[in-house]
Amino acid sequence: MALLSGDLLNEKIAIVTGAGRGIGEGIARKLAHEGAIVVCADVNFSEAERVARDCGKQASGVRLDVTQAGECDAIVKNILDRYGRLDILVNNAGINRDAMLHKMTDEQWHQVIAVDLSGVFFMTRAASRIMRAAGSGRIVNISSASWMGNIGQANYAAAKAGVVGLSRTAAKELARSQVTVNAICPGFIDTVMTRSIPEAIREQQVAKIPLGRAGQPADVAAVVAFLASDEAGYVTGEVINVGGGYVL
Ligand code: NAD
């Protein structure tokens, strides 16, 4: 069996949503490094293309808005037409629109649910049709430690808790087809998303992390690569914290 040595995902066909920067970029790079042929999908096409270029000749960048079910169906169909299969789906695209509950607008609520929850559903539904038929597949969903509740994030926590429920249900439904579905809950990861948090609050958050530092996209990507590999074939329906002990 392959070890975590650069060929864990040899020739696997993978799609990563929100691959244009941050954690998604880290995941795309790691999967490509492990030998996967990666479709880097992002609503920001130029960034998706930039990451795909860095992921090597076989990678490609595509524009995808995960809130649009038709686009999700079309991209999965394009991958099937082009490669004949889809081995790995990583649902990473996500946004936050933080506000205290009593001040949260309808728009802030709907935007976050659309990207962070409905987007995961649309992509998982589309991929599951192919993976069921193939009798194999790996789906990794990026939830968040916030799914357990976080001040100012009612919309985000609800969406990310929804991702946990969706992942566990999909794991049960797809197990008979040997398709695994797992959720990862990053803690505090150093990306554009967290750099918008005021410095004092960032420092408070980092101070709560037992391992003593903010996470990097590569910390999350390493766990995704394992869950996406053949070696994780007996792991499904799990919700895995990657937060330096953040939730301890
Ligand atoms: P980021 O804002 O740096 O990157 C998000 C990417 O998603 C961007 O490239 C953006 O263009 C893309 N995107 C946004 N809306 C999209 C849409 N509708 N369709 C397709 N792509 C879209 O964020 P990040 O910190 O890298 O977060 C990635 C994932 O990890 C998100 O799901 C986020 O909720 C989750 N997460 C992040 C942290 C953290 O501390 N950064 C912690 C827990 C969970």
JSON list of N, CA and C in Angstrom, two decimals, residues 4 27 42 47 71 77 88 107 111 115 122 128 135 139 154 156 167 170 176 180-182 186 204 213 240 243 246 248:
[
{"chain": "A", "resi": 4, "resn": "LEU", "atom": "N", "xyz": [2.04, 8.04, 2.83]},
{"chain": "A", "resi": 4, "resn": "LEU", "atom": "CA", "xyz": [1.86, 9.47, 2.54]},
{"chain": "A", "resi": 4, "resn": "LEU", "atom": "C", "xyz": [3.14, 10.01, 1.92]},
{"chain": "A", "resi": 27, "resn": "ILE", "atom": "N", "xyz": [-5.70, 22.30, -0.41]},
{"chain": "A", "resi": 27, "resn": "ILE", "atom": "CA", "xyz": [-6.19, 20.94, -0.70]},
{"chain": "A", "resi": 27, "resn": "ILE", "atom": "C", "xyz": [-5.86, 20.56, -2.14]},
{"chain": "A", "resi": 42, "resn": "ASP", "atom": "N", "xyz": [-13.85, 27.20, -8.82]},
{"chain": "A", "resi": 42, "resn": "ASP", "atom": "CA", "xyz": [-14.07, 28.37, -7.95]},
{"chain": "A", "resi": 42, "resn": "ASP", "atom": "C", "xyz": [-14.95, 29.37, -8.68]},
{"chain": "A", "resi": 47, "resn": "GLU", "atom": "N", "xyz": [-8.47, 32.91, -10.35]},
{"chain": "A", "resi": 47, "resn": "GLU", "atom": "CA", "xyz": [-7.74, 32.29, -9.24]},
{"chain": "A", "resi": 47, "resn": "GLU", "atom": "C", "xyz": [-7.75, 30.76, -9.36]},
{"chain": "A", "resi": 71, "resn": "GLU", "atom": "N", "xyz": [-25.17, 24.34, -12.54]},
{"chain": "A", "resi": 71, "resn": "GLU", "atom": "CA", "xyz": [-23.72, 24.39, -12.76]},
{"chain": "A", "resi": 71, "resn": "GLU", "atom": "C", "xyz": [-23.03, 23.18, -12.12]},
{"chain": "A", "resi": 77, "resn": "LYS", "atom": "N", "xyz": [-20.92, 16.34, -14.94]},
{"chain": "A", "resi": 77, "resn": "LYS", "atom": "CA", "xyz": [-21.10, 15.68, -16.24]},
{"chain": "A", "resi": 77, "resn": "LYS", "atom": "C", "xyz": [-19.87, 15.90, -17.14]},
{"chain": "A", "resi": 88, "resn": "ILE", "atom": "N", "xyz": [-13.01, 11.59, -6.46]},
{"chain": "A", "resi": 88, "resn": "ILE", "atom": "CA", "xyz": [-12.92, 12.38, -5.22]},
{"chain": "A", "resi": 88, "resn": "ILE", "atom": "C", "xyz": [-13.66, 13.71, -5.39]},
{"chain": "A", "resi": 107, "resn": "GLU", "atom": "N", "xyz": [-30.57, 38.59, 4.00]},
{"chain": "A", "resi": 107, "resn": "GLU", "atom": "CA", "xyz": [-29.56, 38.36, 2.97]},
{"chain": "A", "resi": 107, "resn": "GLU", "atom": "C", "xyz": [-28.34, 37.62, 3.53]},
{"chain": "A", "resi": 111, "resn": "GLN", "atom": "N", "xyz": [-27.42, 34.01, 2.04]},
{"chain": "A", "resi": 111, "resn": "GLN", "atom": "CA", "xyz": [-26.15, 33.87, 1.30]},
{"chain": "A", "resi": 111, "resn": "GLN", "atom": "C", "xyz": [-25.31, 32.73, 1.87]},
{"chain": "A", "resi": 115, "resn": "VAL", "atom": "N", "xyz": [-24.33, 29.02, -0.07]},
{"chain": "A", "resi": 115, "resn": "VAL", "atom": "CA", "xyz": [-22.98, 28.56, -0.43]},
{"chain": "A", "resi": 115, "resn": "VAL", "atom": "C", "xyz": [-22.58, 27.37, 0.45]},
{"chain": "A", "resi": 122, "resn": "PHE", "atom": "N", "xyz": [-25.82, 20.27, -3.52]},
{"chain": "A", "resi": 122, "resn": "PHE", "atom": "CA", "xyz": [-25.88, 20.16, -5.00]},
{"chain": "A", "resi": 122, "resn": "PHE", "atom": "C", "xyz": [-24.72, 19.33, -5.54]},
{"chain": "A", "resi": 128, "resn": "SER", "atom": "N", "xyz": [-22.76, 11.86, -6.23]},
{"chain": "A", "resi": 128, "resn": "SER", "atom": "CA", "xyz": [-23.22, 10.56, -5.69]},
{"chain": "A", "resi": 128, "resn": "SER", "atom": "C", "xyz": [-23.84, 9.70, -6.79]},
{"chain": "A", "resi": 135, "resn": "GLY", "atom": "N", "xyz": [-19.58, 2.28, -7.88]},
{"chain": "A", "resi": 135, "resn": "GLY", "atom": "CA", "xyz": [-19.29, 1.41, -6.75]},
{"chain": "A", "resi": 135, "resn": "GLY", "atom": "C", "xyz": [-18.04, 1.81, -5.99]},
{"chain": "A", "resi": 139, "resn": "ILE", "atom": "N", "xyz": [-15.97, 11.34, -0.69]},
{"chain": "A", "resi": 139, "resn": "ILE", "atom": "CA", "xyz": [-16.49, 12.70, -0.56]},
{"chain": "A", "resi": 139, "resn": "ILE", "atom": "C", "xyz": [-16.00, 13.25, 0.78]},
{"chain": "A", "resi": 154, "resn": "ALA", "atom": "N", "xyz": [-24.69, 32.65, 13.61]},
{"chain": "A", "resi": 154, "resn": "ALA", "atom": "CA", "xyz": [-25.88, 31.79, 13.57]},
{"chain": "A", "resi": 154, "resn": "ALA", "atom": "C", "xyz": [-26.07, 31.17, 12.18]},
{"chain": "A", "resi": 156, "resn": "TYR", "atom": "N", "xyz": [-23.72, 30.76, 9.75]},
{"chain": "A", "resi": 156, "resn": "TYR", "atom": "CA", "xyz": [-22.57, 29.89, 9.45]},
{"chain": "A", "resi": 156, "resn": "TYR", "atom": "C", "xyz": [-22.64, 28.60, 10.26]},
{"chain": "A", "resi": 167, "resn": "SER", "atom": "N", "xyz": [-23.50, 15.02, 5.68]},
{"chain": "A", "resi": 167, "resn": "SER", "atom": "CA", "xyz": [-22.38, 14.09, 5.49]},
{"chain": "A", "resi": 167, "resn": "SER", "atom": "C", "xyz": [-22.69, 12.73, 6.10]},
{"chain": "A", "resi": 170, "resn": "ALA", "atom": "N", "xyz": [-25.39, 11.02, 4.00]},
{"chain": "A", "resi": 170, "resn": "ALA", "atom": "CA", "xyz": [-24.82, 10.53, 2.74]},
{"chain": "A", "resi": 170, "resn": "ALA", "atom": "C", "xyz": [-23.93, 9.32, 3.00]},
{"chain": "A", "resi": 176, "resn": "ARG", "atom": "N", "xyz": [-23.30, 1.28, 0.99]},
{"chain": "A", "resi": 176, "resn": "ARG", "atom": "CA", "xyz": [-23.49, 0.02, 0.25]},
{"chain": "A", "resi": 176, "resn": "ARG", "atom": "C", "xyz": [-22.83, 0.09, -1.13]},
{"chain": "A", "resi": 180, "resn": "THR", "atom": "N", "xyz": [-17.34, 6.57, 0.53]},
{"chain": "A", "resi": 180, "resn": "THR", "atom": "CA", "xyz": [-17.23, 7.11, 1.89]},
{"chain": "A", "resi": 180, "resn": "THR", "atom": "C", "xyz": [-17.47, 8.62, 1.89]},
{"chain": "A", "resi": 181, "resn": "VAL", "atom": "N", "xyz": [-18.05, 9.08, 2.98]},
{"chain": "A", "resi": 181, "resn": "VAL", "atom": "CA", "xyz": [-18.33, 10.51, 3.13]},
{"chain": "A", "resi": 181, "resn": "VAL", "atom": "C", "xyz": [-17.92, 10.92, 4.54]},
{"chain": "A", "resi": 182, "resn": "ASN", "atom": "N", "xyz": [-17.03, 11.88, 4.63]},
{"chain": "A", "resi": 182, "resn": "ASN", "atom": "CA", "xyz": [-16.56, 12.34, 5.94]},
{"chain": "A", "resi": 182, "resn": "ASN", "atom": "C", "xyz": [-16.55, 13.87, 5.98]},
{"chain": "A", "resi": 186, "resn": "PRO", "atom": "N", "xyz": [-12.28, 22.28, 10.50]},
{"chain": "A", "resi": 186, "resn": "PRO", "atom": "CA", "xyz": [-11.08, 23.07, 10.83]},
{"chain": "A", "resi": 186, "resn": "PRO", "atom": "C", "xyz": [-11.40, 23.98, 12.01]},
{"chain": "A", "resi": 204, "resn": "GLN", "atom": "N", "xyz": [-6.97, 36.51, 20.57]},
{"chain": "A", "resi": 204, "resn": "GLN", "atom": "CA", "xyz": [-7.73, 35.75, 21.59]},
{"chain": "A", "resi": 204, "resn": "GLN", "atom": "C", "xyz": [-7.99, 34.32, 21.10]},
{"chain": "A", "resi": 213, "resn": "ARG", "atom": "N", "xyz": [-0.70, 27.68, 17.91]},
{"chain": "A", "resi": 213, "resn": "ARG", "atom": "CA", "xyz": [-0.58, 28.44, 16.67]},
{"chain": "A", "resi": 213, "resn": "ARG", "atom": "C", "xyz": [-1.87, 28.29, 15.86]},
{"chain": "A", "resi": 240, "resn": "ILE", "atom": "N", "xyz": [-14.25, 15.03, 11.79]},
{"chain": "A", "resi": 240, "resn": "ILE", "atom": "CA", "xyz": [-12.87, 15.08, 12.31]},
{"chain": "A", "resi": 240, "resn": "ILE", "atom": "C", "xyz": [-12.43, 16.53, 12.54]},
{"chain": "A", "resi": 243, "resn": "GLY", "atom": "N", "xyz": [-7.89, 21.22, 14.42]},
{"chain": "A", "resi": 243, "resn": "GLY", "atom": "CA", "xyz": [-7.88, 22.54, 15.03]},
{"chain": "A", "resi": 243, "resn": "GLY", "atom": "C", "xyz": [-6.82, 22.73, 16.10]},
{"chain": "A", "resi": 246, "resn": "TYR", "atom": "N", "xyz": [-8.31, 22.83, 19.45]},
{"chain": "A", "resi": 246, "resn": "TYR", "atom": "CA", "xyz": [-9.19, 23.98, 19.66]},
{"chain": "A", "resi": 246, "resn": "TYR", "atom": "C", "xyz": [-10.46, 23.64, 20.47]},
{"chain": "A", "resi": 248, "resn": "LEU", "atom": "N", "xyz": [-10.86, 21.09, 22.54]},
{"chain": "A", "resi": 248, "resn": "LEU", "atom": "CA", "xyz": [-10.63, 20.28, 23.75]},
{"chain": "A", "resi": 248, "resn": "LEU", "atom": "C", "xyz": [-11.15, 21.00, 24.99]}
]
